[in-house]
């Protein structure tokens, strides 16, 4: 079975010859494990977010079996356990509300059980970040296996993308350019297999980030969910996690400052989801890496777009895999990366991507001939975003990145839905839509509603984009000139809450500014008249969340979860 350099953590439960050891081993033997399964070999936990209500993760039981094969083969004992599954397309009011709850569950499940290393099986938008955050606070050897993207969608002989084409089709129906029957036909063709969104949405973005961080094996981000190679990668992960335990290579060994810088630069090159900003900030807080919102702009604000993938481009994740995947893309931008960082594969990042080729330059570009000159995340500040806001230039309309217009204000999401298609709404193409009350505490959970649908009467006139500003998030599959994550949020007194319909707002994204053109004296007068928002903090997790959630520029983690508690549990259960 190989040499294990020191007494394993699991030996505290399975290695004792007293009453406690009897209890731990005997009840496990009820599942059919032979006595020598507890002979001191590494015990590997497989943290599985499988769920039939999370279509992205609905094949994870099968992948878990392949991980188990690898663990057994390498001389370990695999033990699968469940974790809360966060289905982005199904959960209300938003899956983001529960990311921190999943992180708490994963952290305590890993810490409380006799395991030496863990494989995290996740995929859908908030599952992988939540799992890694929880695992990081325990800090055992850890590897990520993502569920993988679904196959390309198909509609009338062409490829369509998850989310991205939903937004386009929905607007086309509202504009009278697409019939309801056509819309329903597209619905049946979009999701053709299990797996995450086939665009560069939040799930694909964080799967790619996992490769860039060095916490998954190569091609983790792009192997289609139903491809046999994902099963093979899962098998190889099972082998490798046992070796990491024997080498005592913990998650913190890989999650270094240099690894985070790699992740930020790769995230820019792929046109990754704005959601990744919040997740990386929260993860850095768990492992004690100094990371701020400004790092995203400083490190990658001038990074060109290399992945021609929706919503910033025209291809899909299946195409990215066949074009060479993340190894090829990272090889193309190698000069921007810290190549000496170690990855869970046992190789450095440079060794892992060495020799990777681009097989389709239509899908993966090079820095000297990029698809778009501007990508990444731009961090904006001004009198309505003193702690920052963000915009994704690769998904925006270039002509709107510098814009001045009058605000059309919606106080709540319900207000927006009620009035946006009112033919009497005073709005034109130069207006700036402002949505309040959608931050981490106020909504609660910070939903993906920042890419507000445009007024129906403007769609009928051919308008396809407008400047939109909110304290909300947007789906990684979405697009438009959308200012997001305005901090502090309106529900705790953030100055975006002081904007009134008719006020002028000036956006100058290249100058990194967004300002309300109203005097400080007038804003002070409005602030004095605006009552503080009351929150229901009387019951359950939502009450806990509202009392402790931090703002978007800090990663929206719960304040008492920042940092780690480690893996040691001294007291016995009997």
XYZ file of C-alpha atoms in Angstrom:
574
model
C 0.000 0.000 0.000
C 3.016 2.314 0.119
C 4.582 4.166 2.987
C 2.524 6.494 5.144
C 4.895 8.931 6.821
C 3.042 9.388 10.087
C 0.034 8.269 12.073
C -3.070 9.185 10.131
C -5.926 11.235 11.478
C -8.322 8.301 10.991
C -6.243 6.175 13.349
C -7.741 8.066 16.263
C -11.006 6.281 15.481
C -10.032 3.064 13.687
C -6.609 2.313 15.189
C -7.507 1.967 18.863
C -8.052 -1.392 20.564
C -10.328 -0.064 23.290
C -14.083 0.414 23.565
C -14.050 3.511 21.330
C -12.153 1.689 18.587
C -14.618 -1.190 18.865
C -17.535 1.215 18.345
C -16.001 2.993 15.352
C -15.001 -0.191 13.524
C -17.920 -2.446 14.410
C -20.652 -0.175 13.099
C -18.699 0.429 9.882
C -18.424 -3.349 9.394
C -22.225 -3.420 9.221
C -21.797 -2.203 5.630
C -19.695 -5.222 4.680
C -16.178 -3.860 5.095
C -13.619 -6.542 6.012
C -11.503 -6.140 9.131
C -8.363 -5.250 7.194
C -10.100 -2.209 5.651
C -9.252 -0.550 8.965
C -5.600 -1.570 9.034
C -4.219 1.964 8.975
C -4.688 2.753 5.289
C -5.732 6.313 4.336
C -9.452 6.940 4.684
C -10.751 9.153 1.890
C -14.010 11.040 2.239
C -15.939 11.636 -0.978
C -18.074 14.731 -0.423
C -20.921 14.361 -2.900
C -23.443 17.062 -3.808
C -25.461 14.680 -5.999
C -29.127 15.598 -6.286
C -31.970 15.091 -8.707
C -33.003 18.702 -8.009
C -29.576 19.845 -9.205
C -29.445 18.611 -12.820
C -25.822 19.756 -13.125
C -24.834 17.251 -10.426
C -27.291 14.448 -11.165
C -24.576 12.035 -12.366
C -22.288 12.479 -9.371
C -23.126 9.088 -7.872
C -21.617 7.491 -10.962
C -18.501 9.658 -10.766
C -18.156 8.776 -7.085
C -17.906 5.103 -8.040
C -14.952 5.885 -10.301
C -13.246 7.889 -7.556
C -13.723 4.883 -5.258
C -12.061 2.586 -7.797
C -8.989 4.778 -7.759
C -8.907 5.012 -3.976
C -9.145 1.229 -3.547
C -6.511 0.715 -6.230
C -4.086 3.039 -4.425
C -4.598 1.282 -1.105
C -7.082 3.624 0.532
C -10.556 3.240 1.992
C -13.181 5.414 0.213
C -16.215 6.574 2.198
C -18.848 8.646 0.422
C -20.946 11.188 2.304
C -23.571 13.718 1.155
C -23.573 17.483 1.303
C -26.298 20.003 0.560
C -26.789 20.463 -3.161
C -27.345 23.988 -4.438
C -29.261 23.899 -7.713
C -28.825 27.339 -9.266
C -31.742 26.815 -11.638
C -34.138 25.577 -8.957
C -33.456 27.155 -5.531
C -35.306 30.195 -4.239
C -34.771 32.967 -3.405
C -31.236 32.316 -4.702
C -28.646 29.555 -4.376
C -26.102 32.142 -3.234
C -28.004 32.513 0.029
C -26.983 28.954 0.877
C -23.347 28.886 -0.291
C -22.134 29.646 3.221
C -24.507 27.054 4.703
C -23.003 24.419 2.393
C -19.529 25.566 3.427
C -20.476 25.132 7.092
C -21.876 21.659 6.438
C -18.804 20.547 4.482
C -16.439 21.953 7.112
C -18.148 20.181 10.002
C -18.674 16.936 8.076
C -14.973 16.744 7.253
C -13.807 17.785 10.711
C -16.211 15.566 12.613
C -15.555 12.336 10.724
C -12.488 10.038 10.715
C -11.110 10.841 7.273
C -7.593 11.727 6.124
C -8.313 13.361 2.785
C -11.316 14.439 0.761
C -12.496 14.523 -2.840
C -15.078 17.240 -3.492
C -17.714 16.292 -6.074
C -19.592 19.393 -7.178
C -20.359 21.445 -10.207
C -23.413 23.683 -10.141
C -22.581 27.337 -9.558
C -22.357 27.582 -5.761
C -21.553 23.958 -4.875
C -17.868 23.952 -5.800
C -17.030 27.292 -4.113
C -18.975 26.310 -0.993
C -17.251 22.935 -0.822
C -13.751 24.358 -1.250
C -14.421 27.059 1.351
C -15.527 24.449 3.876
C -12.641 22.117 3.090
C -10.150 24.974 3.324
C -11.222 25.722 6.884
C -10.330 22.141 7.891
C -7.256 21.861 5.667
C -6.877 18.194 4.806
C -5.479 16.917 1.484
C -8.213 17.779 -1.014
C -8.958 17.430 -4.741
C -11.880 18.850 -6.723
C -13.807 16.862 -9.335
C -16.319 19.014 -11.184
C -19.409 17.546 -12.800
C -18.399 18.851 -16.226
C -20.325 20.860 -18.824
C -23.338 19.480 -20.665
C -23.201 18.875 -24.397
C -23.778 21.750 -26.799
C -27.418 22.745 -27.059
C -29.100 22.401 -30.449
C -31.902 24.408 -32.027
C -32.829 24.485 -35.724
C -29.486 23.201 -36.866
C -27.271 25.451 -34.777
C -25.619 25.394 -31.365
C -27.266 27.250 -28.504
C -25.841 28.001 -25.087
C -27.221 27.516 -21.606
C -28.431 30.748 -20.097
C -26.924 33.027 -22.732
C -29.473 32.074 -25.375
C -32.245 31.950 -22.775
C -31.731 35.675 -22.165
C -31.619 36.351 -25.922
C -34.694 34.251 -26.732
C -36.688 35.743 -23.870
C -35.999 39.269 -25.107
C -36.818 38.177 -28.672
C -40.231 36.903 -27.545
C -40.900 40.145 -25.665
C -39.867 42.127 -28.748
C -42.177 40.080 -30.985
C -39.272 38.582 -32.950
C -39.776 34.985 -31.758
C -42.987 33.018 -31.292
C -43.952 31.205 -28.125
C -43.828 27.882 -30.001
C -40.267 28.593 -31.139
C -39.346 29.527 -27.583
C -40.669 26.204 -26.263
C -38.830 24.260 -28.980
C -35.575 25.901 -27.944
C -36.262 24.926 -24.320
C -36.291 21.258 -25.294
C -33.051 21.554 -27.262
C -30.934 23.579 -24.887
C -30.175 21.012 -22.157
C -29.229 17.796 -23.941
C -27.310 16.000 -21.225
C -26.418 16.042 -17.583
C -23.806 18.574 -16.522
C -23.325 22.254 -15.880
C -24.104 25.100 -18.269
C -22.249 24.691 -21.547
C -21.383 28.402 -21.629
C -18.683 30.127 -19.557
C -21.182 30.531 -16.747
C -20.402 30.492 -13.048
C -19.997 26.703 -12.898
C -17.600 26.452 -15.839
C -15.722 29.511 -14.617
C -15.046 28.034 -11.204
C -14.163 24.643 -12.656
C -11.550 26.458 -14.749
C -10.419 28.368 -11.679
C -9.976 25.050 -9.850
C -7.502 24.010 -12.550
C -5.729 27.364 -12.343
C -5.534 27.120 -8.548
C -3.973 23.683 -8.934
C -6.612 21.845 -6.875
C -7.958 19.596 -9.645
C -6.427 17.433 -12.334
C -6.069 18.864 -15.825
C -9.102 19.041 -18.121
C -11.360 19.147 -15.066
C -13.091 22.241 -16.441
C -13.866 21.105 -19.955
C -14.342 17.330 -20.280
C -18.064 17.005 -21.071
C -20.091 15.556 -18.214
C -21.077 12.476 -20.221
C -17.624 11.817 -21.736
C -15.883 8.642 -20.524
C -12.774 10.717 -19.973
C -14.465 12.397 -17.003
C -14.916 8.978 -15.454
C -11.258 8.228 -16.123
C -10.252 11.547 -14.546
C -12.345 10.670 -11.488
C -10.560 7.312 -11.258
C -7.173 9.051 -11.470
C -8.299 11.523 -8.789
C -9.047 8.612 -6.464
C -5.509 7.337 -6.903
C -3.972 10.753 -6.473
C -5.788 11.747 -3.273
C -4.320 8.720 -1.503
C -0.843 9.860 -2.508
C -1.531 13.380 -1.263
C -2.496 11.963 2.131
C 0.696 9.949 2.297
C 2.673 13.066 1.393
C 0.624 15.200 3.825
C 0.000 17.774 1.088
C -2.895 19.750 2.511
C -5.164 22.180 0.693
C -3.289 25.177 2.117
C -0.124 23.861 0.442
C -1.697 24.675 -2.940
C -3.875 27.708 -2.130
C -1.051 30.238 -2.062
C -1.029 33.880 -3.058
C 0.621 32.934 -6.355
C -2.115 30.366 -7.049
C -4.797 33.020 -6.490
C -2.998 35.373 -8.861
C -2.971 32.610 -11.493
C -6.689 32.086 -10.953
C -7.477 35.789 -11.388
C -5.501 36.037 -14.624
C -6.997 32.844 -16.057
C -10.453 34.031 -15.031
C -9.892 37.177 -17.106
C -8.608 35.262 -20.133
C -11.691 33.024 -20.233
C -14.176 35.886 -19.761
C -15.223 34.231 -16.521
C -18.317 34.840 -14.444
C -18.490 37.887 -12.186
C -19.611 35.486 -9.444
C -16.062 34.153 -9.251
C -14.910 37.446 -7.736
C -17.037 36.906 -4.632
C -16.035 33.240 -4.325
C -12.299 33.856 -4.623
C -12.445 36.653 -2.059
C -14.285 34.381 0.360
C -11.922 31.453 -0.256
C -8.872 33.640 0.284
C -10.339 34.692 3.626
C -10.582 31.044 4.664
C -6.877 30.337 4.017
C -5.439 33.649 5.180
C -4.327 34.915 1.774
C -4.486 38.699 1.496
C -6.767 39.347 -1.472
C -8.861 42.419 -2.203
C -11.347 43.494 -4.819
C -8.752 45.789 -6.349
C -6.465 42.815 -7.037
C -8.833 41.653 -9.785
C -8.414 44.903 -11.695
C -4.729 45.361 -10.876
C -3.714 41.837 -11.870
C -5.967 41.308 -14.886
C -7.757 44.513 -15.821
C -5.737 44.663 -19.033
C -5.926 40.947 -19.815
C -7.305 40.215 -23.301
C -9.984 37.617 -23.962
C -8.528 34.323 -25.173
C -11.529 31.990 -24.908
C -14.131 32.589 -27.602
C -16.921 31.168 -25.436
C -20.424 32.481 -24.732
C -21.428 34.911 -23.357
C -18.315 36.908 -24.338
C -17.784 34.872 -27.540
C -19.688 32.460 -29.751
C -18.546 28.885 -28.936
C -19.355 26.527 -26.059
C -17.485 24.485 -23.440
C -17.527 21.302 -25.507
C -15.723 23.222 -28.250
C -13.211 24.568 -25.731
C -12.343 21.032 -24.684
C -11.783 19.820 -28.230
C -9.690 22.936 -28.907
C -7.241 21.949 -26.161
C -8.983 22.839 -22.918
C -7.506 24.837 -20.087
C -3.972 23.427 -20.511
C -3.824 24.876 -24.032
C -5.286 28.200 -22.943
C -2.942 28.502 -19.945
C 0.004 27.530 -22.135
C -0.869 30.394 -24.477
C -0.745 32.857 -21.584
C 2.143 31.200 -19.754
C 4.098 34.458 -19.501
C 1.350 35.814 -17.245
C 1.359 32.845 -14.850
C 3.403 31.638 -11.906
C 4.469 28.358 -13.487
C 6.405 27.068 -10.486
C 3.393 26.607 -8.220
C 2.648 23.006 -7.309
C -0.622 21.332 -8.252
C -2.436 18.330 -6.802
C -1.229 16.270 -9.773
C 2.269 16.262 -8.278
C 3.556 18.469 -11.076
C 4.070 22.194 -11.174
C 1.600 24.179 -13.218
C 4.298 24.687 -15.836
C 4.927 20.958 -16.090
C 1.193 20.251 -16.246
C 0.597 22.518 -19.242
C 3.903 21.849 -21.027
C 3.366 20.749 -24.617
C -0.336 21.632 -24.626
C -1.477 22.650 -28.108
C -4.286 24.792 -29.446
C -6.194 22.628 -31.923
C -8.714 25.265 -32.964
C -7.554 28.910 -32.987
C -11.146 29.970 -33.588
C -11.890 28.889 -30.013
C -8.612 29.574 -28.153
C -6.657 32.667 -29.123
C -3.221 33.933 -28.156
C -2.383 37.209 -26.366
C -0.914 38.734 -29.530
C -4.127 38.027 -31.480
C -6.930 37.913 -28.887
C -10.655 37.774 -29.551
C -11.184 40.967 -27.567
C -8.629 43.412 -26.243
C -10.500 43.972 -22.984
C -11.580 41.294 -20.590
C -11.335 40.530 -16.899
C -13.067 42.497 -14.179
C -12.972 46.260 -13.862
C -13.468 47.666 -10.369
C -15.456 50.895 -10.267
C -15.744 53.401 -7.464
C -17.664 56.609 -6.923
C -20.175 58.255 -4.636
C -22.683 55.430 -5.164
C -20.082 52.661 -4.779
C -17.533 53.781 -2.171
C -16.495 50.187 -1.420
C -16.532 49.215 -5.070
C -18.646 47.792 -7.850
C -17.639 45.670 -10.828
C -18.265 45.461 -14.553
C -17.307 42.762 -17.062
C -16.036 44.615 -20.158
C -15.942 41.537 -22.402
C -19.719 41.179 -22.023
C -20.527 44.903 -22.306
C -21.286 47.155 -25.268
C -18.155 49.259 -25.915
C -20.189 52.368 -26.744
C -21.851 52.264 -23.308
C -18.688 51.914 -21.207
C -18.647 55.709 -21.075
C -22.187 56.941 -20.660
C -24.273 59.601 -18.950
C -27.989 59.227 -18.505
C -30.983 59.750 -16.254
C -31.822 57.101 -13.699
C -35.000 55.037 -13.791
C -35.180 53.644 -10.259
C -36.799 50.449 -8.999
C -36.870 50.110 -5.211
C -37.362 46.316 -5.186
C -37.370 43.403 -7.614
C -41.161 43.324 -7.324
C -41.312 46.999 -8.264
C -39.133 46.268 -11.283
C -41.236 43.340 -12.497
C -44.446 45.330 -12.075
C -43.337 48.424 -14.008
C -40.607 47.498 -16.515
C -43.051 46.751 -19.339
C -45.492 49.560 -18.510
C -45.897 51.485 -21.791
C -46.125 54.690 -19.735
C -42.760 54.136 -18.039
C -40.612 57.221 -18.658
C -37.520 55.558 -20.121
C -35.468 55.788 -23.300
C -32.316 54.166 -24.668
C -30.106 56.660 -22.827
C -31.672 55.930 -19.441
C -29.821 54.031 -16.742
C -31.836 51.356 -14.947
C -31.176 51.227 -11.178
C -32.323 48.318 -9.015
C -32.132 48.427 -5.209
C -32.592 45.939 -2.370
C -30.758 42.993 -3.910
C -27.596 42.747 -1.803
C -26.336 39.938 0.461
C -28.392 41.007 3.474
C -31.395 42.683 1.917
C -32.772 40.204 -0.611
C -31.427 38.028 1.175
C -28.591 36.272 -0.630
C -27.745 38.628 -3.504
C -29.653 37.121 -6.476
C -28.717 37.007 -10.157
C -31.069 39.781 -11.250
C -28.540 42.494 -12.111
C -28.907 41.901 -15.862
C -32.389 43.415 -15.809
C -34.552 42.700 -18.871
C -34.940 45.810 -20.989
C -38.286 47.629 -21.259
C -40.494 45.963 -23.838
C -41.179 49.190 -25.681
C -37.427 49.764 -26.160
C -36.899 46.209 -27.379
C -39.548 46.873 -30.012
C -37.476 49.871 -31.122
C -34.392 47.678 -31.585
C -32.562 48.617 -28.370
C -30.361 45.673 -27.305
C -28.402 47.034 -24.320
C -28.612 49.694 -21.645
C -26.504 50.636 -18.650
C -27.861 48.873 -15.569
C -26.680 49.341 -11.975
C -27.565 47.333 -8.880
C -26.279 45.725 -5.702
C -27.197 42.332 -7.198
C -25.184 39.704 -9.080
C -25.783 38.338 -12.564
C -25.444 34.883 -14.040
C -22.104 34.076 -15.608
C -24.102 33.222 -18.728
C -25.474 36.766 -18.947
C -24.192 39.780 -20.842
C -24.680 43.515 -21.143
C -23.308 46.776 -19.755
C -24.166 45.878 -16.199
C -22.637 47.384 -13.047
C -22.875 44.826 -10.266
C -22.071 44.178 -6.597
C -22.417 47.857 -5.661
C -21.090 48.055 -2.126
C -22.261 48.744 0.475
C -25.688 47.457 -0.473
C -28.731 49.696 -0.369
C -30.439 47.739 2.407
C -27.791 48.725 4.961
C -27.670 52.355 3.906
C -25.436 52.160 0.846
C -25.572 55.378 -1.190
C -27.036 53.670 -4.256
C -30.200 53.717 -2.173
C -30.276 57.512 -2.404
C -30.670 57.571 -6.199
C -34.010 58.923 -7.391
C -35.648 58.677 -10.788
C -34.470 61.559 -12.960
C -31.055 61.886 -11.318
C -28.128 61.857 -13.720
C -25.496 59.139 -13.376
C -22.148 59.099 -15.130
C -20.356 55.850 -15.902
C -16.762 55.992 -17.089
C -15.658 52.375 -16.926
C -12.197 52.963 -18.376
C -11.600 55.586 -15.675
C -13.072 53.077 -13.190
C -15.720 55.490 -11.950
C -19.484 55.552 -11.484
C -21.031 58.643 -9.912
C -24.384 60.148 -9.111
C -24.366 63.776 -10.279
C -26.076 65.125 -7.188
C -24.478 67.403 -4.582
C -23.164 66.050 -1.300
C -25.586 68.333 0.531
C -28.588 66.909 -1.296
C -27.397 63.343 -0.680
C -27.019 64.113 3.020
C -30.564 65.497 3.081
C -31.917 62.338 1.409
C -29.941 60.082 3.746
C -31.454 61.792 6.790
C -34.955 61.101 5.432
C -34.358 57.460 4.463
C -35.332 55.139 7.327
C -33.092 52.149 8.089
C -34.399 48.921 6.641
C -35.807 46.400 9.117
C -34.876 42.738 8.658
C -36.571 39.630 9.939
C -33.806 37.918 11.928
C -35.978 35.693 14.069
C -35.695 32.242 12.570
C -33.312 29.727 11.097
C -30.414 30.087 8.735
C -31.764 33.245 7.072
C -31.654 35.005 10.451
C -28.078 33.813 10.986
C -27.127 34.896 7.484
C -28.564 38.376 7.850
C -26.842 38.960 11.180
C -23.414 37.846 9.993
C -23.041 38.119 6.199
C -20.313 40.469 4.995
C -20.609 42.745 1.992
C -19.822 41.769 -1.587
C -16.385 43.410 -1.686
C -15.385 41.105 1.186
C -16.699 37.925 -0.438
C -20.130 37.756 1.258
C -18.886 35.100 3.698
C -20.243 34.949 7.230
C -17.970 36.984 9.463
C -17.446 34.184 11.995
C -16.328 31.741 9.285
C -13.339 33.759 8.082
C -10.163 31.788 8.793
C -10.008 28.145 9.796
C -10.622 25.855 12.744
C -8.303 23.068 11.624
C -8.818 19.315 11.622
C -8.250 18.387 15.262
C -11.157 17.141 17.391
C -9.922 16.025 20.818
C -13.012 14.648 22.512
C -14.572 11.249 21.865
C -18.254 10.637 21.233
C -18.774 7.975 23.903
